[in-house]
PDB file of C-alpha atoms in Angstrom:
ATOM      1  CA  ASP A 128       0.299   0.118  -0.083  1.00  0.00           C
ATOM      2  CA  GLN A 129       1.718   3.274  -1.146  1.00  0.00           C
ATOM      3  CA  GLN A 130       0.902   5.986   1.065  1.00  0.00           C
ATOM      4  CA  VAL A 131       2.881   8.602  -0.533  1.00  0.00           C
ATOM      5  CA  LYS A 132       2.102   9.059  -4.646  1.00  0.00           C
ATOM      6  CA  GLN A 133       3.497  10.848  -7.226  1.00  0.00           C
ATOM      7  CA  ASN A 134       1.170  10.053 -10.053  1.00  0.00           C
ATOM      8  CA  SER A 135       2.909  12.161 -12.785  1.00  0.00           C
ATOM      9  CA  PRO A 136       6.330   9.291 -13.764  1.00  0.00           C
ATOM     10  CA  SER A 137       7.745  12.688 -15.916  1.00  0.00           C
ATOM     11  CA  LEU A 138       7.346  15.955 -16.609  1.00  0.00           C
ATOM     12  CA  SER A 139       8.700  18.027 -19.635  1.00  0.00           C
ATOM     13  CA  VAL A 140       8.659  22.274 -19.278  1.00  0.00           C
ATOM     14  CA  GLN A 141       9.867  25.026 -21.035  1.00  0.00           C
ATOM     15  CA  GLU A 142      13.011  27.196 -19.751  1.00  0.00           C
ATOM     16  CA  GLY A 143      12.051  30.427 -18.042  1.00  0.00           C
ATOM     17  CA  ARG A 144       8.731  28.925 -17.115  1.00  0.00           C
ATOM     18  CA  ILE A 145       6.998  27.015 -13.721  1.00  0.00           C
ATOM     19  CA  SER A 146       7.294  23.366 -13.094  1.00  0.00           C
ATOM     20  CA  ILE A 147       4.491  22.201 -10.547  1.00  0.00           C
ATOM     21  CA  LEU A 148       5.388  18.757  -9.023  1.00  0.00           C
ATOM     22  CA  ASN A 149       2.883  16.955  -7.114  1.00  0.00           C
ATOM     23  CA  CYS A 150       2.304  14.505  -4.553  1.00  0.00           C
ATOM     24  CA  ASP A 151      -0.168  12.807  -2.319  1.00  0.00           C
ATOM     25  CA  TYR A 152      -0.333  11.237   1.038  1.00  0.00           C
ATOM     26  CA  THR A 153      -3.049   8.723   2.550  1.00  0.00           C
ATOM     27  CA  ASN A 154      -1.623   8.671   6.152  1.00  0.00           C
ATOM     28  CA  SER A 155      -2.885  11.197   8.281  1.00  0.00           C
ATOM     29  CA  MET A 156      -0.118  10.619  10.645  1.00  0.00           C
ATOM     30  CA  PHE A 157       2.144  12.239   8.023  1.00  0.00           C
ATOM     31  CA  ASP A 158       2.795  15.620   9.546  1.00  0.00           C
ATOM     32  CA  TYR A 159       6.189  16.502   8.291  1.00  0.00           C
ATOM     33  CA  PHE A 160       6.934  16.712   3.912  1.00  0.00           C
ATOM     34  CA  LEU A 161      10.275  16.937   2.376  1.00  0.00           C
ATOM     35  CA  TRP A 162      11.003  17.286  -1.071  1.00  0.00           C
ATOM     36  CA  TYR A 163      14.328  15.398  -2.304  1.00  0.00           C
ATOM     37  CA  LYS A 164      15.983  16.041  -5.769  1.00  0.00           C
ATOM     38  CA  LYS A 165      18.171  13.231  -7.199  1.00  0.00           C
ATOM     39  CA  TYR A 166      20.376  13.542 -10.386  1.00  0.00           C
ATOM     40  CA  PRO A 167      21.791  10.456 -12.074  1.00  0.00           C
ATOM     41  CA  ALA A 168      24.606   8.787  -9.975  1.00  0.00           C
ATOM     42  CA  GLU A 169      23.914  10.835  -7.110  1.00  0.00           C
ATOM     43  CA  GLY A 170      22.369  10.224  -4.246  1.00  0.00           C
ATOM     44  CA  PRO A 171      18.974  12.304  -2.834  1.00  0.00           C
ATOM     45  CA  THR A 172      19.319  15.861  -2.080  1.00  0.00           C
ATOM     46  CA  PHE A 173      17.168  17.500   0.405  1.00  0.00           C
ATOM     47  CA  LEU A 174      15.626  20.474  -1.126  1.00  0.00           C
ATOM     48  CA  ILE A 175      12.903  21.909   1.275  1.00  0.00           C
ATOM     49  CA  SER A 176      10.290  20.440   3.540  1.00  0.00           C
ATOM     50  CA  ILE A 177       7.033  22.228   4.953  1.00  0.00           C
ATOM     51  CA  SER A 178       5.467  21.466   8.532  1.00  0.00           C
ATOM     52  CA  SER A 179       1.772  20.338   8.470  1.00  0.00           C
ATOM     53  CA  ILE A 180       1.296  23.631  10.637  1.00  0.00           C
ATOM     54  CA  LYS A 181       1.908  25.961   7.751  1.00  0.00           C
ATOM     55  CA  ASP A 182       0.006  25.549   4.163  1.00  0.00           C
ATOM     56  CA  LYS A 183       3.088  26.818   2.249  1.00  0.00           C
ATOM     57  CA  ASN A 184       6.873  27.107   2.391  1.00  0.00           C
ATOM     58  CA  GLU A 185       9.291  29.203   0.109  1.00  0.00           C
ATOM     59  CA  ASP A 186      12.884  28.966  -0.465  1.00  0.00           C
ATOM     60  CA  GLY A 187      14.578  30.924  -3.954  1.00  0.00           C
ATOM     61  CA  ARG A 188      12.425  29.194  -6.805  1.00  0.00           C
ATOM     62  CA  PHE A 189      11.442  26.399  -4.700  1.00  0.00           C
ATOM     63  CA  THR A 190       7.992  27.095  -3.383  1.00  0.00           C
ATOM     64  CA  VAL A 191       6.286  24.026  -0.814  1.00  0.00           C
ATOM     65  CA  PHE A 192       2.352  23.844  -0.976  1.00  0.00           C
ATOM     66  CA  LEU A 193       0.559  21.866   1.497  1.00  0.00           C
ATOM     67  CA  ASN A 194      -3.554  20.887   1.644  1.00  0.00           C
ATOM     68  CA  LYS A 195      -3.845  19.089   4.758  1.00  0.00           C
ATOM     69  CA  SER A 196      -7.798  18.701   3.738  1.00  0.00           C
ATOM     70  CA  ALA A 197      -7.187  17.741   0.321  1.00  0.00           C
ATOM     71  CA  LYS A 198      -3.662  15.179   1.819  1.00  0.00           C
ATOM     72  CA  HIS A 199      -1.912  17.159  -1.347  1.00  0.00           C
ATOM     73  CA  LEU A 200       1.516  18.652  -1.771  1.00  0.00           C
ATOM     74  CA  SER A 201       3.192  20.534  -4.421  1.00  0.00           C
ATOM     75  CA  LEU A 202       6.492  21.901  -5.256  1.00  0.00           C
ATOM     76  CA  HIS A 203       6.188  24.888  -7.917  1.00  0.00           C
ATOM     77  CA  ILE A 204      10.101  25.927  -9.017  1.00  0.00           C
ATOM     78  CA  VAL A 205       9.632  29.718 -10.850  1.00  0.00           C
ATOM     79  CA  PRO A 206      11.156  29.750 -13.213  1.00  0.00           C
ATOM     80  CA  SER A 207      12.898  26.567 -14.347  1.00  0.00           C
ATOM     81  CA  GLN A 208      16.416  26.107 -15.249  1.00  0.00           C
ATOM     82  CA  PRO A 209      18.017  23.498 -17.289  1.00  0.00           C
ATOM     83  CA  GLY A 210      19.823  22.190 -14.547  1.00  0.00           C
ATOM     84  CA  ASP A 211      16.708  21.339 -12.550  1.00  0.00           C
ATOM     85  CA  SER A 212      16.358  18.887 -14.355  1.00  0.00           C
ATOM     86  CA  ALA A 213      16.358  15.317 -12.185  1.00  0.00           C
ATOM     87  CA  VAL A 214      14.009  12.915 -10.959  1.00  0.00           C
ATOM     88  CA  TYR A 215      12.037  14.396  -7.476  1.00  0.00           C
ATOM     89  CA  PHE A 216      11.061  12.448  -4.581  1.00  0.00           C
ATOM     90  CA  CYS A 217       7.870  13.496  -2.383  1.00  0.00           C
ATOM     91  CA  ALA A 218       8.765  12.094   1.154  1.00  0.00           C
ATOM     92  CA  ALA A 219       7.033  12.350   4.670  1.00  0.00           C
ATOM     93  CA  SER A 220       7.536  11.217   8.212  1.00  0.00           C
ATOM     94  CA  VAL A 221       5.257  11.647  11.496  1.00  0.00           C
ATOM     95  CA  THR A 222       7.153  13.888  14.304  1.00  0.00           C
ATOM     96  CA  GLY A 223       6.068  11.777  17.728  1.00  0.00           C
ATOM     97  CA  GLY A 224       6.373   8.569  18.977  1.00  0.00           C
ATOM     98  CA  GLY A 225      10.422   8.945  18.111  1.00  0.00           C
ATOM     99  CA  SER A 226      10.164   7.840  14.598  1.00  0.00           C
ATOM    100  CA  ASN A 227      10.650  10.860  12.832  1.00  0.00           C
ATOM    101  CA  TYR A 228      13.957   9.569  11.362  1.00  0.00           C
ATOM    102  CA  LYS A 229      11.575   7.302   8.983  1.00  0.00           C
ATOM    103  CA  LEU A 230      10.971   8.616   5.663  1.00  0.00           C
ATOM    104  CA  THR A 231       8.045   7.543   3.503  1.00  0.00           C
ATOM    105  CA  PHE A 232       9.357   8.237  -0.018  1.00  0.00           C
ATOM    106  CA  GLY A 233       6.885   8.337  -3.278  1.00  0.00           C
ATOM    107  CA  LYS A 234       8.047   6.930  -6.655  1.00  0.00           C
ATOM    108  CA  GLY A 235       9.367  10.333  -7.861  1.00  0.00           C
ATOM    109  CA  THR A 236       8.763  12.194 -10.648  1.00  0.00           C
ATOM    110  CA  LEU A 237      11.259  13.070 -13.579  1.00  0.00           C
ATOM    111  CA  LEU A 238      11.578  16.690 -14.801  1.00  0.00           C
ATOM    112  CA  THR A 239      12.680  17.932 -17.479  1.00  0.00           C
ATOM    113  CA  VAL A 240      13.500  21.645 -18.553  1.00  0.00           C
ATOM    114  CA  ASN A 241      13.764  21.768 -22.245  1.00  0.00           C
ATOM    115  CA  PRO A 242      16.650  25.356 -23.509  1.00  0.00           C
TER     116      PRO A 242
ATOM    117  CA  ASP B 292      31.589  20.227   4.633  1.00  0.00           C
ATOM    118  CA  THR B 293      28.127  18.627   3.745  1.00  0.00           C
ATOM    119  CA  GLU B 294      29.138  15.790   2.008  1.00  0.00           C
ATOM    120  CA  VAL B 295      28.729  11.551   2.474  1.00  0.00           C
ATOM    121  CA  THR B 296      31.044   9.630   0.530  1.00  0.00           C
ATOM    122  CA  GLN B 297      30.462   6.222  -0.044  1.00  0.00           C
ATOM    123  CA  THR B 298      32.809   3.619  -1.634  1.00  0.00           C
ATOM    124  CA  PRO B 299      33.409   1.552  -3.506  1.00  0.00           C
ATOM    125  CA  LYS B 300      30.784   3.474  -6.108  1.00  0.00           C
ATOM    126  CA  HIS B 301      30.218   0.289  -8.572  1.00  0.00           C
ATOM    127  CA  LEU B 302      31.172  -3.629  -6.921  1.00  0.00           C
ATOM    128  CA  VAL B 303      30.573  -6.556  -8.800  1.00  0.00           C
ATOM    129  CA  MET B 304      30.328  -9.820  -6.471  1.00  0.00           C
ATOM    130  CA  GLY B 305      29.330 -13.274  -6.689  1.00  0.00           C
ATOM    131  CA  MET B 306      27.088 -15.025  -4.583  1.00  0.00           C
ATOM    132  CA  THR B 307      29.669 -17.024  -2.622  1.00  0.00           C
ATOM    133  CA  ASN B 308      31.891 -13.758  -1.670  1.00  0.00           C
ATOM    134  CA  LYS B 309      32.483 -11.227   1.268  1.00  0.00           C
ATOM    135  CA  LYS B 310      32.451  -7.907   0.444  1.00  0.00           C
ATOM    136  CA  SER B 311      32.011  -4.297   2.037  1.00  0.00           C
ATOM    137  CA  LEU B 312      30.614  -1.274   1.407  1.00  0.00           C
ATOM    138  CA  LYS B 313      31.863   1.905   3.541  1.00  0.00           C
ATOM    139  CA  CYS B 314      30.444   5.313   4.417  1.00  0.00           C
ATOM    140  CA  GLU B 315      32.133   8.123   5.977  1.00  0.00           C
ATOM    141  CA  GLN B 316      30.375  12.044   6.527  1.00  0.00           C
ATOM    142  CA  HIS B 317      32.350  14.752   8.905  1.00  0.00           C
ATOM    143  CA  MET B 318      29.065  17.158   9.524  1.00  0.00           C
ATOM    144  CA  GLY B 319      28.785  15.443  13.282  1.00  0.00           C
ATOM    145  CA  HIS B 320      25.734  14.039  12.942  1.00  0.00           C
ATOM    146  CA  ARG B 321      25.123  11.234  15.236  1.00  0.00           C
ATOM    147  CA  ALA B 322      22.853   9.225  13.305  1.00  0.00           C
ATOM    148  CA  MET B 323      23.540   7.170   9.764  1.00  0.00           C
ATOM    149  CA  TYR B 324      21.592   4.817   7.847  1.00  0.00           C
ATOM    150  CA  TRP B 325      22.018   2.311   5.051  1.00  0.00           C
ATOM    151  CA  TYR B 326      19.095   2.458   2.361  1.00  0.00           C
ATOM    152  CA  LYS B 327      18.660   0.246  -0.881  1.00  0.00           C
ATOM    153  CA  GLN B 328      16.964   1.175  -3.877  1.00  0.00           C
ATOM    154  CA  LYS B 329      15.833  -0.803  -6.798  1.00  0.00           C
ATOM    155  CA  ALA B 330      15.135   0.890 -10.351  1.00  0.00           C
ATOM    156  CA  LYS B 331      12.302   3.290 -10.694  1.00  0.00           C
ATOM    157  CA  LYS B 332      11.356   2.811  -7.071  1.00  0.00           C
ATOM    158  CA  PRO B 333      12.206   5.204  -3.891  1.00  0.00           C
ATOM    159  CA  PRO B 334      14.613   4.309  -1.563  1.00  0.00           C
ATOM    160  CA  GLU B 335      13.634   1.537   1.298  1.00  0.00           C
ATOM    161  CA  LEU B 336      15.217   1.821   4.845  1.00  0.00           C
ATOM    162  CA  MET B 337      17.695  -0.771   6.042  1.00  0.00           C
ATOM    163  CA  PHE B 338      19.190   0.139   9.330  1.00  0.00           C
ATOM    164  CA  VAL B 339      19.495   2.783  11.606  1.00  0.00           C
ATOM    165  CA  TYR B 340      22.626   4.096  13.770  1.00  0.00           C
ATOM    166  CA  SER B 341      22.294   6.250  16.031  1.00  0.00           C
ATOM    167  CA  TYR B 342      25.236   7.414  18.494  1.00  0.00           C
ATOM    168  CA  GLU B 343      27.261   4.661  16.692  1.00  0.00           C
ATOM    169  CA  LYS B 344      24.861   1.815  17.973  1.00  0.00           C
ATOM    170  CA  LEU B 345      22.196  -0.040  15.884  1.00  0.00           C
ATOM    171  CA  SER B 346      18.763   1.291  16.697  1.00  0.00           C
ATOM    172  CA  ILE B 347      16.658   0.277  13.891  1.00  0.00           C
ATOM    173  CA  ASN B 348      16.867  -3.009  11.714  1.00  0.00           C
ATOM    174  CA  GLU B 349      13.946  -2.923   9.494  1.00  0.00           C
ATOM    175  CA  SER B 350      13.752  -6.707   8.944  1.00  0.00           C
ATOM    176  CA  VAL B 351      16.703  -7.093   6.913  1.00  0.00           C
ATOM    177  CA  PRO B 352      18.186 -10.718   6.131  1.00  0.00           C
ATOM    178  CA  SER B 353      21.496 -11.242   8.333  1.00  0.00           C
ATOM    179  CA  ARG B 354      23.062 -12.080   4.889  1.00  0.00           C
ATOM    180  CA  PHE B 355      23.710  -7.944   5.228  1.00  0.00           C
ATOM    181  CA  SER B 356      25.061  -7.081   8.329  1.00  0.00           C
ATOM    182  CA  PRO B 357      25.814  -3.223   9.195  1.00  0.00           C
ATOM    183  CA  GLU B 358      28.573  -2.008  11.592  1.00  0.00           C
ATOM    184  CA  CYS B 359      29.495   1.416  12.887  1.00  0.00           C
ATOM    185  CA  PRO B 360      32.892   1.404  13.952  1.00  0.00           C
ATOM    186  CA  ASN B 361      33.254   5.144  15.105  1.00  0.00           C
ATOM    187  CA  SER B 362      30.857   8.306  14.523  1.00  0.00           C
ATOM    188  CA  SER B 363      32.033   9.005  10.875  1.00  0.00           C
ATOM    189  CA  LEU B 364      31.909   5.529   9.849  1.00  0.00           C
ATOM    190  CA  LEU B 365      29.853   2.873   8.428  1.00  0.00           C
ATOM    191  CA  ASN B 366      30.128   0.123   7.015  1.00  0.00           C
ATOM    192  CA  LEU B 367      27.821  -2.763   5.252  1.00  0.00           C
ATOM    193  CA  HIS B 368      29.217  -6.209   5.209  1.00  0.00           C
ATOM    194  CA  LEU B 369      27.657  -8.522   2.492  1.00  0.00           C
ATOM    195  CA  HIS B 370      28.050 -12.292   2.434  1.00  0.00           C
ATOM    196  CA  ALA B 371      26.072 -14.489   0.431  1.00  0.00           C
ATOM    197  CA  LEU B 372      24.202 -12.444  -1.337  1.00  0.00           C
ATOM    198  CA  GLN B 373      21.480 -13.300  -3.901  1.00  0.00           C
ATOM    199  CA  PRO B 374      20.885 -11.947  -7.496  1.00  0.00           C
ATOM    200  CA  GLU B 375      17.816  -9.969  -6.527  1.00  0.00           C
ATOM    201  CA  ASP B 376      20.114  -8.200  -4.121  1.00  0.00           C
ATOM    202  CA  SER B 377      21.542  -6.200  -6.953  1.00  0.00           C
ATOM    203  CA  ALA B 378      20.715  -2.382  -6.397  1.00  0.00           C
ATOM    204  CA  LEU B 379      21.930   0.975  -5.604  1.00  0.00           C
ATOM    205  CA  TYR B 380      23.015   0.678  -1.566  1.00  0.00           C
ATOM    206  CA  LEU B 381      22.681   4.345  -0.268  1.00  0.00           C
ATOM    207  CA  CYS B 382      24.271   5.832   2.864  1.00  0.00           C
ATOM    208  CA  ALA B 383      22.899   8.792   4.707  1.00  0.00           C
ATOM    209  CA  SER B 384      22.965  11.134   7.565  1.00  0.00           C
ATOM    210  CA  SER B 385      21.528  12.693   9.879  1.00  0.00           C
ATOM    211  CA  GLN B 386      21.062  14.528  13.076  1.00  0.00           C
ATOM    212  CA  TRP B 387      20.173  12.965  16.047  1.00  0.00           C
ATOM    213  CA  GLY B 388      18.823  14.104  19.909  1.00  0.00           C
ATOM    214  CA  LEU B 389      19.399  17.941  18.955  1.00  0.00           C
ATOM    215  CA  ALA B 390      16.898  20.623  20.230  1.00  0.00           C
ATOM    216  CA  GLY B 391      15.373  21.635  17.030  1.00  0.00           C
ATOM    217  CA  ALA B 392      17.088  19.620  14.857  1.00  0.00           C
ATOM    218  CA  ARG B 393      15.143  16.743  12.656  1.00  0.00           C
ATOM    219  CA  ARG B 394      16.199  13.382  11.976  1.00  0.00           C
ATOM    220  CA  ASP B 395      14.353  13.257   8.501  1.00  0.00           C
ATOM    221  CA  GLU B 396      16.411  15.855   7.331  1.00  0.00           C
ATOM    222  CA  GLN B 397      18.700  13.561   5.882  1.00  0.00           C
ATOM    223  CA  TYR B 398      22.078  13.676   3.817  1.00  0.00           C
ATOM    224  CA  PHE B 399      22.649  11.086   0.902  1.00  0.00           C
ATOM    225  CA  GLY B 400      25.768   9.608  -0.358  1.00  0.00           C
ATOM    226  CA  PRO B 401      25.993   9.032  -4.049  1.00  0.00           C
ATOM    227  CA  GLY B 402      25.560   5.094  -3.271  1.00  0.00           C
ATOM    228  CA  THR B 403      27.157   1.675  -4.333  1.00  0.00           C
ATOM    229  CA  ARG B 404      25.722   0.400  -7.514  1.00  0.00           C
ATOM    230  CA  LEU B 405      25.997  -3.746  -6.265  1.00  0.00           C
ATOM    231  CA  THR B 406      25.594  -6.494  -9.012  1.00  0.00           C
ATOM    232  CA  VAL B 407      25.002  -9.845  -7.544  1.00  0.00           C
ATOM    233  CA  THR B 408      26.002 -12.849 -10.044  1.00  0.00           C
TER     234      THR B 408
END
């Protein structure tokens, strides 16, 4: 049973436009959400996160939006650059109970930004 | 230094071989992790070490044996593996036990691509 779902395996956008990557989750215990970026032959890199007490977190060109009632989050990249081309993993964790080391990952979305 | 290093990058081993994967970090993190990632799948947690002690074993077969010699190093000893164990093995590290620090914000190494023949 997949608790974190990224339903789009791939996304292609033009340089300078907005990239929107989506993620849905089913476990209502999740209260912290993270996005990781992965280039080929490298490990995932932590990009941005959001706590469930917020609905938006922004860091430069990257903004994550959280809709708790819909159990949905999205990552917006504006403007998109060719160097953003990578696989993006959505991940979730539960803060309480001492288990917040445990990341539940989605399957990832391959973003391609075309020059 | 926010780097986690892993050696070797690639490893091919037979089912009767014994080999080891190595991981190192110098960020002062007191938690280190081993993950397994198969093609087109997300990483799956295998082991967690906190303060050099094994905290979590996610029901991993005994042919995988982790070791944490000190706070900067993490090894994964491999013995009698099966072809289905072929995968990318990722090491990660994070803070643990510090107020305000999150264990889920983990720094990953580039991985070791393991092929079992």
